[in-house]
N, CA and C atoms as an extended XYZ file, in Angstrom:
372
Properties=species:S:1:pos:R:3:atomname:S:1:resname:S:1:resid:I:1 pbc="F F F"
N         0.656       -1.213        0.121 N   MET     1
C        -0.082       -0.017        0.039 CA  MET     1
C         0.788        1.236       -0.025 C   MET     1
N         0.681        2.407       -0.843 N   ASP     2
C         1.303        3.262       -0.895 CA  ASP     2
C         0.780        4.344        0.158 C   ASP     2
N         1.826        5.024        1.133 N   PRO     3
C         1.309        5.572        2.193 CA  PRO     3
C         0.572        6.993        1.808 C   PRO     3
N         0.662        7.573        0.380 N   MET     4
C         0.111        8.664        0.062 CA  MET     4
C        -1.491        8.456       -0.157 C   MET     4
N        -1.766        7.197       -0.127 N   THR     5
C        -3.368        6.748       -0.295 CA  THR     5
C        -3.939        7.127        1.275 C   THR     5
N        -3.240        6.809        2.384 N   LEU     6
C        -3.550        7.268        3.544 CA  LEU     6
C        -3.592        8.837        4.050 C   LEU     6
N        -2.556        9.283        3.446 N   PHE     7
C        -1.983       10.739        3.759 CA  PHE     7
C        -2.112       11.622        2.496 C   PHE     7
N        -3.143       11.797        1.972 N   PRO     8
C        -3.252       12.733        0.667 CA  PRO     8
C        -2.519       14.319        0.732 C   PRO     8
N        -2.287       14.575        2.218 N   ARG     9
C        -1.900       15.870        2.364 CA  ARG     9
C        -0.330       15.985        2.849 C   ARG     9
N         0.327       14.806        2.679 N   GLY    10
C         1.507       14.353        2.960 CA  GLY    10
C         1.967       13.614        4.195 C   GLY    10
N         3.006       13.186        4.376 N   TYR    11
C         3.344       12.565        5.678 CA  TYR    11
C         4.812       12.666        5.878 C   TYR    11
N         5.356       12.513        7.118 N   VAL    12
C         6.655       12.209        7.521 CA  VAL    12
C         7.048       10.655        7.900 C   VAL    12
N         8.066       10.457        7.383 N   ALA    13
C         8.323        8.932        7.643 CA  ALA    13
C         9.703        8.793        8.597 C   ALA    13
N         9.614        8.360        9.650 N   SER    14
C        10.678        8.226       10.438 CA  SER    14
C        11.504        6.795       10.410 C   SER    14
N        12.358        6.443        9.983 N   ARG    15
C        12.890        5.312        9.503 CA  ARG    15
C        14.087        4.819       10.122 C   ARG    15
N        14.297        3.539       10.502 N   VAL    16
C        15.446        2.847       10.890 CA  VAL    16
C        15.737        1.607       10.131 C   VAL    16
N        16.643        1.606        9.102 N   LEU    17
C        16.710        0.602        8.281 CA  LEU    17
C        18.091       -0.210        8.272 C   LEU    17
N        17.931       -1.312        7.853 N   GLY    18
C        19.175       -2.269        7.880 CA  GLY    18
C        19.845       -2.424        9.204 C   GLY    18
N        18.991       -2.607       10.299 N   MET    19
C        19.776       -3.061       11.458 CA  MET    19
C        19.689       -4.397       11.450 C   MET    19
N        20.968       -5.087       12.151 N   GLU    20
C        21.400       -6.480       12.054 CA  GLU    20
C        21.389       -6.857       13.477 C   GLU    20
N        20.771       -8.066       13.744 N   VAL    21
C        20.779       -8.739       14.907 CA  VAL    21
C        20.809      -10.244       14.893 C   VAL    21
N        21.430      -11.197       15.871 N   GLU    22
C        21.316      -12.358       15.624 CA  GLU    22
C        20.195      -12.833       16.840 C   GLU    22
N        19.465      -13.804       16.104 N   VAL    23
C        18.231      -13.983       17.155 CA  VAL    23
C        18.071      -15.812       16.771 C   VAL    23
N        17.885      -16.441       17.953 N   ALA    24
C        17.556      -17.491       17.850 CA  ALA    24
C        15.926      -17.866       17.352 C   ALA    24
N        15.673      -18.106       16.048 N   ILE    25
C        14.408      -17.887       15.536 CA  ILE    25
C        14.379      -19.139       14.361 C   ILE    25
N        12.979      -19.781       14.137 N   GLY    26
C        12.919      -20.418       13.262 CA  GLY    26
C        12.160      -21.855       13.493 C   GLY    26
N        11.634      -22.499       12.385 N   LEU    27
C        11.004      -23.723       12.492 CA  LEU    27
C        11.884      -24.968       12.078 C   LEU    27
N        12.942      -24.621       11.005 N   HIS    28
C        13.581      -25.758       10.658 CA  HIS    28
C        14.309      -26.186       11.683 C   HIS    28
N        14.853      -27.784       11.568 N   PRO    29
C        15.592      -28.230       12.653 CA  PRO    29
C        17.040      -27.577       12.753 C   PRO    29
N        17.646      -27.065       11.690 N   TRP    30
C        19.003      -26.479       11.689 CA  TRP    30
C        18.707      -25.234       12.197 C   TRP    30
N        17.610      -24.548       12.774 N   GLU    31
C        17.333      -23.359       13.095 CA  GLU    31
C        17.271      -23.203       14.657 C   GLU    31
N        17.175      -24.447       15.319 N   ARG    32
C        16.909      -24.561       16.753 CA  ARG    32
C        18.371      -25.000       17.409 C   ARG    32
N        19.405      -24.636       16.881 N   HIS    33
C        20.743      -24.627       17.786 CA  HIS    33
C        21.072      -23.204       18.238 C   HIS    33
N        20.965      -23.285       19.818 N   PRO    34
C        20.908      -21.766       20.241 CA  PRO    34
C        22.714      -21.247       20.020 C   PRO    34
N        23.587      -21.949       19.557 N   GLU    35
C        24.783      -21.521       19.399 CA  GLU    35
C        24.982      -20.988       17.823 C   GLU    35
N        23.915      -21.376       17.154 N   ARG    36
C        23.754      -20.762       15.836 CA  ARG    36
C        22.686      -19.907       15.404 C   ARG    36
N        22.697      -18.611       16.030 N   PRO    37
C        21.472      -17.986       15.860 CA  PRO    37
C        21.278      -17.399       14.361 C   PRO    37
N        20.105      -17.218       13.953 N   ASN    38
C        20.072      -16.604       12.762 CA  ASN    38
C        20.373      -14.989       12.756 C   ASN    38
N        21.113      -14.498       11.632 N   ARG    39
C        21.412      -13.065       11.365 CA  ARG    39
C        20.156      -12.594       10.573 C   ARG    39
N        19.386      -11.648       11.492 N   LEU    40
C        18.221      -10.924       10.776 CA  LEU    40
C        18.574       -9.419       10.462 C   LEU    40
N        18.066       -9.203        9.152 N   ARG    41
C        18.183       -7.485        8.854 CA  ARG    41
C        16.551       -6.896        9.122 C   ARG    41
N        16.684       -5.767       10.053 N   VAL    42
C        15.319       -5.276       10.147 CA  VAL    42
C        15.276       -3.783        9.678 C   VAL    42
N        14.083       -3.685        9.057 N   ASP    43
C        13.841       -2.225        8.861 CA  ASP    43
C        12.334       -1.807        9.498 C   ASP    43
N        12.131       -0.582        9.918 N   ALA    44
C        10.811       -0.226       10.418 CA  ALA    44
C        10.755        1.660        9.968 C   ALA    44
N         9.676        1.487        9.635 N   GLU    45
C         9.251        3.071        9.090 CA  GLU    45
C         7.802        3.362        9.788 C   GLU    45
N         7.859        4.477       10.496 N   MET    46
C         6.675        5.074       11.035 CA  MET    46
C         6.147        6.194       10.464 C   MET    46
N         4.963        6.161        9.878 N   PHE    47
C         4.374        7.312        9.084 CA  PHE    47
C         3.526        8.402        9.955 C   PHE    47
N         3.590        9.445        9.939 N   VAL    48
C         3.001       10.505       10.517 CA  VAL    48
C         2.251       11.380        9.594 C   VAL    48
N         0.939       11.842        9.611 N   PRO    49
C         0.651       12.718        8.847 CA  PRO    49
C         1.009       14.013        8.981 C   PRO    49
N         1.533       14.691        7.790 N   ALA    50
C         2.419       16.036        7.935 CA  ALA    50
C         1.839       17.180        8.838 C   ALA    50
N         0.531       17.272        8.837 N   ASP    51
C        -0.049       18.158        9.767 CA  ASP    51
C        -0.236       17.588       11.217 C   ASP    51
N         0.129       16.440       11.555 N   ALA    52
C         0.093       16.033       13.012 CA  ALA    52
C         1.273       16.255       13.779 C   ALA    52
N         2.443       16.601       12.697 N   LEU    53
C         3.787       16.442       13.382 CA  LEU    53
C         4.161       17.534       14.628 C   LEU    53
N         3.699       18.536       14.418 N   GLY    54
C         3.622       19.605       15.387 CA  GLY    54
C         5.037       19.833       15.777 C   GLY    54
N         5.875       19.941       14.982 N   GLY    55
C         7.126       20.283       14.932 CA  GLY    55
C         8.084       19.517       16.035 C   GLY    55
N         7.661       18.354       16.499 N   ALA    56
C         8.482       17.464       17.320 CA  ALA    56
C         9.038       16.169       16.315 C   ALA    56
N         9.999       15.601       16.635 N   ILE    57
C        10.325       14.628       16.031 CA  ILE    57
C         9.677       13.323       16.346 C   ILE    57
N         9.789       12.405       15.588 N   VAL    58
C         9.234       11.062       15.926 CA  VAL    58
C        10.595       10.131       16.352 C   VAL    58
N        10.570        9.925       17.428 N   ASP    59
C        11.853        9.307       17.906 CA  ASP    59
C        11.846        7.910       17.761 C   ASP    59
N        12.890        7.249       17.093 N   TYR    60
C        13.185        5.795       16.800 CA  TYR    60
C        14.158        5.136       17.691 C   TYR    60
N        14.640        5.840       18.628 N   ASP    61
C        15.396        5.198       19.525 CA  ASP    61
C        14.744        3.939       20.091 C   ASP    61
N        13.373        4.033       20.352 N   GLY    62
C        12.731        2.802       21.175 CA  GLY    62
C        12.592        1.763       20.044 C   GLY    62
N        12.649        1.953       18.741 N   VAL    63
C        12.706        0.913       17.837 CA  VAL    63
C        14.093        0.360       17.876 C   VAL    63
N        15.140        0.955       17.918 N   ARG    64
C        16.402        0.512       17.872 CA  ARG    64
C        16.676       -0.370       19.141 C   ARG    64
N        16.215        0.262       20.218 N   ASN    65
C        16.487       -0.457       21.485 CA  ASN    65
C        15.993       -1.868       21.605 C   ASN    65
N        14.454       -1.990       21.208 N   LEU    66
C        14.010       -3.190       21.028 CA  LEU    66
C        14.427       -4.088       20.262 C   LEU    66
N        15.024       -3.918       19.071 N   VAL    67
C        15.844       -4.786       18.134 CA  VAL    67
C        16.886       -5.386       18.657 C   VAL    67
N        17.714       -4.376       19.402 N   ARG    68
C        18.957       -4.807       19.842 CA  ARG    68
C        18.763       -5.727       21.090 C   ARG    68
N        17.497       -5.522       21.784 N   GLY    69
C        17.045       -6.497       22.831 CA  GLY    69
C        16.810       -7.772       22.415 C   GLY    69
N        16.707       -8.116       21.301 N   TRP    70
C        16.247       -9.346       20.555 CA  TRP    70
C        17.405      -10.274       20.946 C   TRP    70
N        18.591       -9.828       20.944 N   ARG    71
C        19.909      -10.660       20.980 CA  ARG    71
C        19.764      -11.476       22.340 C   ARG    71
N        19.954      -12.832       22.214 N   GLY    72
C        19.952      -13.590       23.397 CA  GLY    72
C        18.668      -13.947       23.873 C   GLY    72
N        17.549      -13.540       23.416 N   ARG    73
C        16.145      -13.948       23.944 CA  ARG    73
C        16.157      -15.312       23.685 C   ARG    73
N        15.117      -16.090       24.582 N   PRO    74
C        14.747      -17.314       24.029 CA  PRO    74
C        14.271      -17.457       22.659 C   PRO    74
N        14.389      -18.905       22.154 N   HIS    75
C        13.994      -19.236       20.726 CA  HIS    75
C        12.342      -18.705       20.595 C   HIS    75
N        12.376      -18.312       19.282 N   VAL    76
C        11.094      -17.823       18.713 CA  VAL    76
C        10.631      -18.489       17.337 C   VAL    76
N         9.738      -18.873       17.272 N   GLU    77
C         9.348      -19.745       16.099 CA  GLU    77
C         9.263      -19.226       14.936 C   GLU    77
N         8.734      -17.984       14.779 N   VAL    78
C         8.291      -17.086       13.586 CA  VAL    78
C         8.610      -15.675       13.547 C   VAL    78
N         8.890      -15.430       12.660 N   LEU    79
C         9.173      -13.766       12.353 CA  LEU    79
C         8.202      -12.996       12.929 C   LEU    79
N         6.538      -13.345       12.476 N   GLU    80
C         5.744      -12.648       12.917 CA  GLU    80
C         5.576      -12.286       14.372 C   GLU    80
N         6.277      -12.997       15.188 N   THR    81
C         5.934      -12.793       16.438 CA  THR    81
C         7.039      -11.461       16.846 C   THR    81
N         8.088      -11.442       16.150 N   LEU    82
C         8.962      -10.310       16.195 CA  LEU    82
C         8.416       -8.891       15.484 C   LEU    82
N         7.803       -9.188       14.420 N   ALA    83
C         7.080       -8.080       13.764 CA  ALA    83
C         6.072       -7.239       14.733 C   ALA    83
N         5.573       -8.364       15.308 N   GLU    84
C         4.279       -7.593       16.154 CA  GLU    84
C         4.829       -6.844       17.260 C   GLU    84
N         5.786       -7.302       17.789 N   GLU    85
C         6.632       -6.798       18.705 CA  GLU    85
C         7.142       -5.169       18.419 C   GLU    85
N         7.641       -5.471       16.994 N   LEU    86
C         8.014       -3.927       16.437 CA  LEU    86
C         7.121       -3.130       16.227 C   LEU    86
N         5.777       -3.783       15.544 N   LEU    87
C         4.888       -2.721       15.356 CA  LEU    87
C         4.349       -2.017       16.784 C   LEU    87
N         4.005       -2.711       17.785 N   ALA    88
C         3.650       -2.293       18.885 CA  ALA    88
C         4.450       -1.220       19.307 C   ALA    88
N         5.949       -1.213       18.993 N   GLU    89
C         6.808       -0.279       19.395 CA  GLU    89
C         6.686        1.012       18.660 C   GLU    89
N         6.454        0.866       17.259 N   CYS    90
C         6.207        1.799       16.492 CA  CYS    90
C         4.872        2.597       16.601 C   CYS    90
N         3.721        2.085       17.184 N   PHE    91
C         2.585        2.740       17.640 CA  PHE    91
C         2.770        3.432       18.995 C   PHE    91
N         3.722        3.272       19.863 N   ARG    92
C         3.677        3.840       20.984 CA  ARG    92
C         3.577        5.309       20.897 C   ARG    92
N         4.136        5.922       19.874 N   ASP    93
C         3.963        7.090       19.659 CA  ASP    93
C         2.406        7.494       18.951 C   ASP    93
N         1.582        8.086       19.614 N   GLY    94
C         0.028        8.307       19.262 CA  GLY    94
C         0.115        9.020       17.977 C   GLY    94
N         0.973        9.647       17.604 N   ARG    95
C         0.941       10.401       16.193 CA  ARG    95
C         1.094        9.503       14.858 C   ARG    95
N         1.941        8.172       15.200 N   VAL    96
C         2.091        7.415       14.106 CA  VAL    96
C         0.729        6.766       13.696 C   VAL    96
N         0.463        7.120       12.636 N   ALA    97
C        -0.915        6.475       12.018 CA  ALA    97
C        -0.899        5.262       11.097 C   ALA    97
N         0.468        4.887       10.779 N   ALA    98
C         0.834        3.840       10.048 CA  ALA    98
C         2.244        3.314       10.140 C   ALA    98
N         2.461        2.024       10.146 N   ALA    99
C         3.899        1.496       10.143 CA  ALA    99
C         4.205        0.563        9.297 C   ALA    99
N         5.264        0.264        8.909 N   ARG   100
C         5.979       -0.655        7.932 CA  ARG   100
C         6.958       -1.423        8.685 C   ARG   100
N         7.135       -2.895        8.854 N   VAL   101
C         8.221       -3.172        9.283 CA  VAL   101
C         8.494       -4.461        8.164 C   VAL   101
N         9.928       -4.674        8.050 N   ALA   102
C        10.374       -5.842        7.285 CA  ALA   102
C        11.496       -6.612        8.178 C   ALA   102
N        11.258       -8.004        8.073 N   ILE   103
C        12.426       -8.621        8.866 CA  ILE   103
C        12.909       -9.691        7.849 C   ILE   103
N        14.041       -9.799        7.609 N   THR   104
C        14.833      -10.737        6.623 CA  THR   104
C        15.810      -11.719        7.293 C   THR   104
N        15.726      -13.101        7.239 N   LYS   105
C        16.659      -13.921        7.543 CA  LYS   105
C        17.701      -13.699        6.323 C   LYS   105
N        18.997      -13.472        6.775 N   THR   106
C        19.940      -13.106        5.757 CA  THR   106
C        20.714      -14.291        5.118 C   THR   106
N        20.776      -15.411        6.222 N   GLN   107
C        21.720      -16.460        5.579 CA  GLN   107
C        20.764      -17.761        5.891 C   GLN   107
N        19.546      -17.972        5.405 N   ILE   108
C        18.702      -19.196        5.556 CA  ILE   108
C        18.629      -20.118        4.509 C   ILE   108
N        18.893      -19.513        3.314 N   PHE   109
C        18.923      -20.367        2.013 CA  PHE   109
C        20.265      -20.099        1.161 C   PHE   109
N        21.026      -21.039        0.810 N   PRO   110
C        22.127      -20.550        0.304 CA  PRO   110
C        22.048      -19.980       -1.063 C   PRO   110
N        20.858      -20.264       -2.048 N   GLU   111
C        20.561      -19.755       -3.033 CA  GLU   111
C        19.550      -18.204       -2.988 C   GLU   111
N        19.639      -17.932       -1.745 N   ALA   112
C        18.988      -16.539       -1.632 CA  ALA   112
C        19.725      -15.558       -0.871 C   ALA   112
N        19.586      -14.350       -1.182 N   SER   113
C        20.176      -13.329       -0.321 CA  SER   113
C        19.209      -13.025        1.035 C   SER   113
N        18.234      -13.692        1.052 N   GLY   114
C        17.323      -13.454        2.274 CA  GLY   114
C        15.977      -13.997        2.154 C   GLY   114
N        15.199      -14.427        3.187 N   ALA   115
C        13.871      -14.509        3.089 CA  ALA   115
C        13.347      -14.195        4.335 C   ALA   115
N        11.956      -13.539        4.135 N   GLY   116
C        11.408      -12.920        5.558 CA  GLY   116
C        10.175      -12.352        5.346 C   GLY   116
N         9.603      -11.255        5.960 N   ILE   117
C         8.396      -10.995        5.976 CA  ILE   117
C         8.187       -9.232        6.001 C   ILE   117
N         7.373       -8.679        5.510 N   GLU   118
C         6.899       -7.271        5.615 CA  GLU   118
C         5.713       -6.968        5.861 C   GLU   118
N         5.318       -6.250        6.896 N   VAL   119
C         3.923       -5.733        7.196 CA  VAL   119
C         3.675       -4.232        7.079 C   VAL   119
N         2.813       -4.036        6.627 N   PHE   120
C         2.205       -2.649        6.615 CA  PHE   120
C         0.812       -2.442        7.382 C   PHE   120
N         0.690       -1.528        8.432 N   ARG   121
C        -0.498       -1.783        8.959 CA  ARG   121
C        -0.775       -0.247        9.422 C   ARG   121
N        -2.072        0.286        9.067 N   PRO   122
C        -2.541        1.425        9.492 CA  PRO   122
C        -2.970        1.445       11.075 C   PRO   122
N        -2.736        2.394       11.806 N   ARG   123
C        -3.238        2.180       13.226 CA  ARG   123
C        -4.672        2.061       13.331 C   ARG   123
N        -4.947        0.876       14.272 N   ARG   124
C        -6.380        0.560       14.432 CA  ARG   124
C        -7.281        1.429       15.141 C   ARG   124
């Protein structure tokens, strides 16, 4: 979905792109070894209507801190679990009207540069 369809008068996107973190995650048997976590690339974007910004920044430190905190956590089955956590953090700022998160396993298959998910969600 193009954010301009939600924000015809414009928007500001606050982004943190290309974060990397190692996380014990996955359903495959070879992903269940805590000594070999998966390397993830994480992107997060928070969209605020231009007229709602009010001159204040949208702070992305919370997003960065959440992702950094994933290292060393107990095994997670699916990327969607992490995506939901990330979306909740994005929406902590009440001005954020929509968010997009993408999480990619960068070393999961030898024939691919990555496999993962992307979620775009307007505030409910």
